[in-house]
Amino acid sequence: VQLQASGGGLVQPGGSLGLSCAASGSIFRVNDMGWYRQAPGKRRELVARISSGGSTNYADSVKGRFTISRDNAKNTIYLQMNSLKPEDTAAYYCCANARRIGTFYYTDYWGQGTLVTVSS
């Protein structure tokens, strides 16, 4: 299972940016998908997660500013980030809990990080 993330970049404080992440490969089923981020010198932290049924949860620091959504047919998630702050600067990683065809267990798969820089 491969995860391909895109959409990072440089944005000014108060601006908006969107990320997307598509899972592909020999996928039988995908459960939860989510976004995590890691700033320099800090631990990786949850940003937002979404279940296959559409239930979401967010880090307190992004509630009301970020929105996670999902297209199950495409095994793709999106993260719309509004009112960005300098402290949102980090490498953002997508994650999918998925079951491969021919197996009976679920594993967390990670995409490559995409860098988001919020700076004037």
Coordinates of N, CA and C in Angstrom, one line a residue:
V1 N 0.9 -1.2 0.0 CA 0.0 0.0 0.0 C 0.9 1.2 0.0
Q2 N 0.6 2.1 -0.9 CA 1.4 3.4 -1.0 C 0.5 4.6 -0.7
L3 N 1.0 5.6 -0.1 CA 0.3 6.8 0.2 C 1.0 7.9 -0.5
Q4 N 0.4 8.7 -1.3 CA 1.0 9.8 -2.0 C 0.3 11.1 -1.5
A5 N 1.1 11.9 -0.8 CA 0.6 13.2 -0.3 C 1.0 14.3 -1.2
S6 N 0.2 15.3 -1.3 CA 0.6 16.5 -2.1 C -0.1 17.7 -1.5
G7 N 0.4 18.9 -1.9 CA -0.3 20.2 -1.6 C 0.4 21.1 -0.6
G8 N 1.6 20.7 -0.1 CA 2.3 21.5 0.8 C 2.9 22.7 0.1
G9 N 3.4 23.7 0.9 CA 4.0 24.8 0.4 C 4.2 25.9 1.4
L10 N 4.5 27.1 0.9 CA 4.7 28.3 1.7 C 3.4 29.2 1.7
V11 N 2.9 29.6 2.8 CA 1.7 30.5 2.9 C 2.0 31.5 4.0
Q12 N 1.3 32.6 3.8 CA 1.4 33.7 4.8 C 0.5 33.4 6.0
P13 N 0.8 33.9 7.2 CA -0.1 33.8 8.3 C -1.5 34.3 8.0
G14 N -2.5 33.5 8.4 CA -3.9 33.8 8.0 C -4.3 33.3 6.7
G15 N -3.4 32.7 6.0 CA -3.8 32.1 4.7 C -4.3 30.7 4.8
S16 N -4.6 30.1 3.6 CA -5.2 28.8 3.5 C -4.3 27.9 2.6
L17 N -4.4 26.6 2.9 CA -3.7 25.6 2.1 C -4.5 24.3 2.2
G18 N -4.4 23.6 1.1 CA -5.1 22.3 1.1 C -4.1 21.2 0.8
L19 N -4.3 20.0 1.5 CA -3.5 18.9 1.3 C -4.4 17.7 0.9
S20 N -3.8 16.8 0.1 CA -4.5 15.6 -0.3 C -3.6 14.4 -0.1
C21 N -4.2 13.2 0.0 CA -3.4 12.0 0.2 C -4.2 10.9 -0.4
A22 N -3.6 10.1 -1.3 CA -4.3 9.0 -2.0 C -3.6 7.7 -1.6
A23 N -4.4 6.7 -1.2 CA -3.8 5.4 -1.0 C -4.0 4.5 -2.2
S24 N -3.0 3.8 -2.5 CA -3.1 2.9 -3.7 C -2.4 1.6 -3.5
G25 N -2.6 0.6 -4.3 CA -1.9 -0.6 -4.2 C -3.0 -1.7 -4.0
S26 N -2.5 -2.8 -3.5 CA -3.4 -4.0 -3.3 C -4.3 -3.9 -2.0
I27 N -5.2 -3.0 -2.1 CA -6.0 -2.6 -0.9 C -7.3 -3.4 -0.9
F28 N -7.6 -4.1 0.2 CA -8.8 -4.7 0.4 C -9.8 -3.8 1.0
R29 N -9.4 -3.1 2.1 CA -10.2 -2.1 2.8 C -9.3 -1.2 3.6
V30 N -9.8 0.1 3.6 CA -9.1 1.1 4.4 C -10.1 1.5 5.6
N31 N -9.5 1.5 6.8 CA -10.3 2.0 7.9 C -10.0 3.5 8.1
D32 N -9.5 3.8 9.3 CA -9.3 5.2 9.5 C -8.1 5.7 8.7
M33 N -8.2 7.0 8.3 CA -7.1 7.7 7.7 C -6.9 9.0 8.4
G34 N -5.7 9.5 8.3 CA -5.5 10.8 9.1 C -4.2 11.5 8.7
W35 N -4.1 12.7 9.3 CA -2.9 13.6 9.1 C -2.2 13.8 10.4
Y36 N -0.9 13.6 10.4 CA -0.1 13.9 11.5 C 0.9 15.0 11.1
R37 N 1.6 15.6 12.0 CA 2.6 16.6 11.7 C 3.7 16.5 12.7
Q38 N 4.9 16.9 12.2 CA 6.1 16.9 13.0 C 6.9 18.2 12.7
A39 N 7.0 19.0 13.7 CA 7.8 20.2 13.6 C 9.2 19.9 14.0
P40 N 10.2 20.7 13.6 CA 11.6 20.4 14.0 C 11.8 20.4 15.5
G41 N 12.4 19.4 16.0 CA 12.7 19.2 17.4 C 11.5 18.8 18.2
K42 N 10.4 18.5 17.5 CA 9.2 18.0 18.3 C 8.7 16.7 17.9
R43 N 7.9 16.1 18.7 CA 7.3 14.7 18.4 C 6.2 14.9 17.3
R44 N 6.0 13.8 16.6 CA 4.9 13.7 15.7 C 3.6 13.7 16.4
E45 N 2.7 14.5 16.0 CA 1.4 14.6 16.6 C 0.2 14.5 15.7
L46 N -0.9 14.1 16.2 CA -2.1 13.9 15.4 C -2.6 15.3 15.1
V47 N -3.0 15.5 13.8 CA -3.7 16.7 13.4 C -5.2 16.4 13.3
A48 N -5.6 15.4 12.5 CA -7.0 15.1 12.3 C -7.1 13.6 11.8
R49 N -8.1 13.0 12.2 CA -8.4 11.6 11.7 C -9.8 11.5 11.2
I50 N -10.1 10.6 10.3 CA -11.4 10.4 9.8 C -11.6 8.9 9.6
S51 N -12.8 8.4 10.1 CA -13.1 7.0 9.9 C -13.7 6.8 8.5
S52 N -13.8 5.5 8.2 CA -14.5 5.2 6.9 C -15.9 5.6 6.8
G53 N -16.5 5.8 8.0 CA -17.9 6.2 8.1 C -18.0 7.8 8.1
G54 N -16.9 8.5 8.2 CA -16.9 9.9 8.2 C -16.8 10.6 9.5
S55 N -16.6 9.8 10.6 CA -16.4 10.4 11.9 C -15.0 11.0 12.0
T56 N -15.0 12.2 12.6 CA -13.7 12.9 12.6 C -13.3 13.3 14.0
N57 N -12.0 13.4 14.2 CA -11.5 14.0 15.5 C -10.3 14.9 15.1
Y58 N -10.1 15.9 15.9 CA -9.1 16.9 15.6 C -8.3 17.2 16.8
A59 N -7.0 17.6 16.6 CA -6.2 18.2 17.7 C -6.9 19.5 18.1
D60 N -6.8 19.8 19.4 CA -7.4 21.0 19.9 C -6.8 22.3 19.2
S61 N -5.6 22.2 18.9 CA -4.9 23.3 18.3 C -5.4 23.7 16.9
V62 N -6.1 22.8 16.2 CA -6.6 23.1 14.9 C -8.1 23.1 14.7
K63 N -8.8 22.8 15.8 CA -10.3 22.8 15.7 C -10.8 24.1 15.3
G64 N -11.7 24.1 14.4 CA -12.3 25.3 13.9 C -11.5 26.0 12.8
R65 N -10.3 25.5 12.5 CA -9.5 26.0 11.4 C -9.2 25.0 10.3
F66 N -9.1 23.7 10.7 CA -8.8 22.7 9.7 C -10.0 21.8 9.6
T67 N -10.2 21.3 8.3 CA -11.3 20.4 8.1 C -10.7 19.2 7.3
I68 N -11.0 18.0 7.8 CA -10.6 16.8 7.1 C -11.8 16.2 6.4
S69 N -11.6 15.7 5.2 CA -12.7 15.0 4.5 C -12.1 13.8 3.7
R70 N -13.0 13.1 3.2 CA -12.6 11.8 2.6 C -13.5 11.4 1.4
D71 N -12.8 10.8 0.4 CA -13.5 10.2 -0.7 C -13.2 8.7 -0.7
N72 N -14.1 7.9 -0.1 CA -13.9 6.5 0.0 C -13.7 5.7 -1.3
A73 N -14.3 6.2 -2.3 CA -14.2 5.5 -3.7 C -12.8 5.7 -4.2
K74 N -12.1 6.8 -3.8 CA -10.8 7.0 -4.3 C -9.7 6.7 -3.2
N75 N -10.1 6.3 -2.0 CA -9.2 6.1 -0.9 C -8.3 7.3 -0.7
T76 N -9.0 8.4 -0.7 CA -8.2 9.7 -0.6 C -8.8 10.6 0.5
I77 N -7.9 11.2 1.2 CA -8.3 12.2 2.2 C -7.8 13.6 1.9
Y78 N -8.4 14.5 2.4 CA -8.1 15.9 2.2 C -8.0 16.7 3.5
L79 N -7.2 17.7 3.6 CA -7.1 18.5 4.7 C -7.1 20.0 4.3
Q80 N -8.2 20.6 4.6 CA -8.3 22.1 4.3 C -7.9 22.8 5.5
M81 N -6.8 23.6 5.3 CA -6.3 24.4 6.5 C -6.5 25.9 6.2
N82 N -7.2 26.5 7.1 CA -7.5 27.9 7.1 C -6.9 28.6 8.3
S83 N -6.8 29.9 8.2 CA -6.3 30.7 9.3 C -5.0 30.2 9.8
L84 N -4.1 29.9 8.9 CA -2.9 29.3 9.3 C -2.0 30.2 10.2
K85 N -1.3 29.6 11.1 CA -0.4 30.3 12.0 C 1.0 29.8 11.8
P86 N 2.0 30.6 12.2 CA 3.4 30.1 12.1 C 3.6 28.8 12.9
E87 N 2.9 28.6 13.9 CA 3.1 27.3 14.7 C 2.5 26.1 14.0
D88 N 1.8 26.3 12.9 CA 1.4 25.2 12.0 C 2.5 24.7 11.1
T89 N 3.6 25.4 11.1 CA 4.7 25.0 10.3 C 5.2 23.6 10.7
A90 N 5.3 22.7 9.8 CA 5.7 21.3 10.1 C 5.7 20.5 8.8
A91 N 6.3 19.3 8.9 CA 6.1 18.3 7.8 C 4.8 17.5 8.2
Y92 N 3.9 17.4 7.2 CA 2.6 16.8 7.4 C 2.7 15.4 6.8
Y93 N 2.2 14.4 7.5 CA 2.3 13.0 7.1 C 0.8 12.5 7.1
C94 N 0.5 11.7 6.0 CA -0.8 11.0 6.0 C -0.6 9.6 6.4
C95 N -1.6 9.0 7.0 CA -1.6 7.7 7.5 C -2.9 7.0 7.2
A96 N -2.8 5.7 6.8 CA -4.0 4.9 6.5 C -3.9 3.6 7.2
N97 N -4.9 3.2 7.9 CA -5.0 1.9 8.5 C -5.7 1.0 7.5
A98 N -5.0 0.1 6.9 CA -5.5 -0.6 5.7 C -5.2 -2.1 5.8
R99 N -6.1 -2.8 5.1 CA -5.9 -4.3 5.0 C -5.6 -4.6 3.5
R100 N -4.5 -5.3 3.3 CA -4.1 -5.6 1.9 C -4.9 -6.9 1.4
I101 N -5.1 -7.0 0.2 CA -5.8 -8.1 -0.5 C -4.9 -9.4 -0.1
G102 N -5.6 -10.4 0.3 CA -5.0 -11.7 0.6 C -4.5 -11.8 2.1
T103 N -4.7 -10.7 2.9 CA -4.4 -10.8 4.3 C -5.6 -10.6 5.1
F104 N -5.4 -10.8 6.4 CA -6.6 -10.7 7.4 C -6.3 -9.8 8.5
Y105 N -5.3 -8.9 8.3 CA -5.0 -8.0 9.4 C -4.8 -6.5 8.8
Y106 N -4.9 -5.6 9.7 CA -4.8 -4.2 9.3 C -3.5 -3.6 9.8
T107 N -2.9 -2.8 9.0 CA -1.6 -2.2 9.3 C -1.6 -0.7 9.0
D108 N -0.9 0.1 9.8 CA -0.8 1.5 9.5 C 0.3 1.7 8.5
Y109 N -0.1 2.4 7.4 CA 0.8 2.8 6.3 C 1.0 4.3 6.4
W110 N 2.2 4.8 6.0 CA 2.5 6.2 6.1 C 3.0 6.7 4.7
G111 N 2.6 7.9 4.4 CA 3.1 8.6 3.2 C 4.3 9.4 3.6
Q112 N 4.9 9.9 2.5 CA 6.1 10.8 2.7 C 5.6 12.1 3.2
G113 N 6.3 12.8 3.9 CA 5.9 14.1 4.5 C 5.8 15.2 3.4
T114 N 4.9 16.1 3.6 CA 4.8 17.2 2.7 C 4.9 18.5 3.6
L115 N 5.8 19.4 3.2 CA 6.2 20.5 4.1 C 5.2 21.6 4.0
V116 N 4.8 22.1 5.1 CA 3.9 23.3 5.2 C 4.7 24.3 6.0
T117 N 4.9 25.5 5.4 CA 5.6 26.6 6.0 C 4.7 27.8 6.1
V118 N 4.5 28.3 7.3 CA 3.6 29.5 7.4 C 4.5 30.6 7.9
S119 N 4.7 31.6 7.0 CA 5.7 32.6 7.3 C 5.4 33.8 6.4
S120 N 5.7 35.0 7.0 CA 5.5 36.2 6.2 C 6.9 36.6 5.6

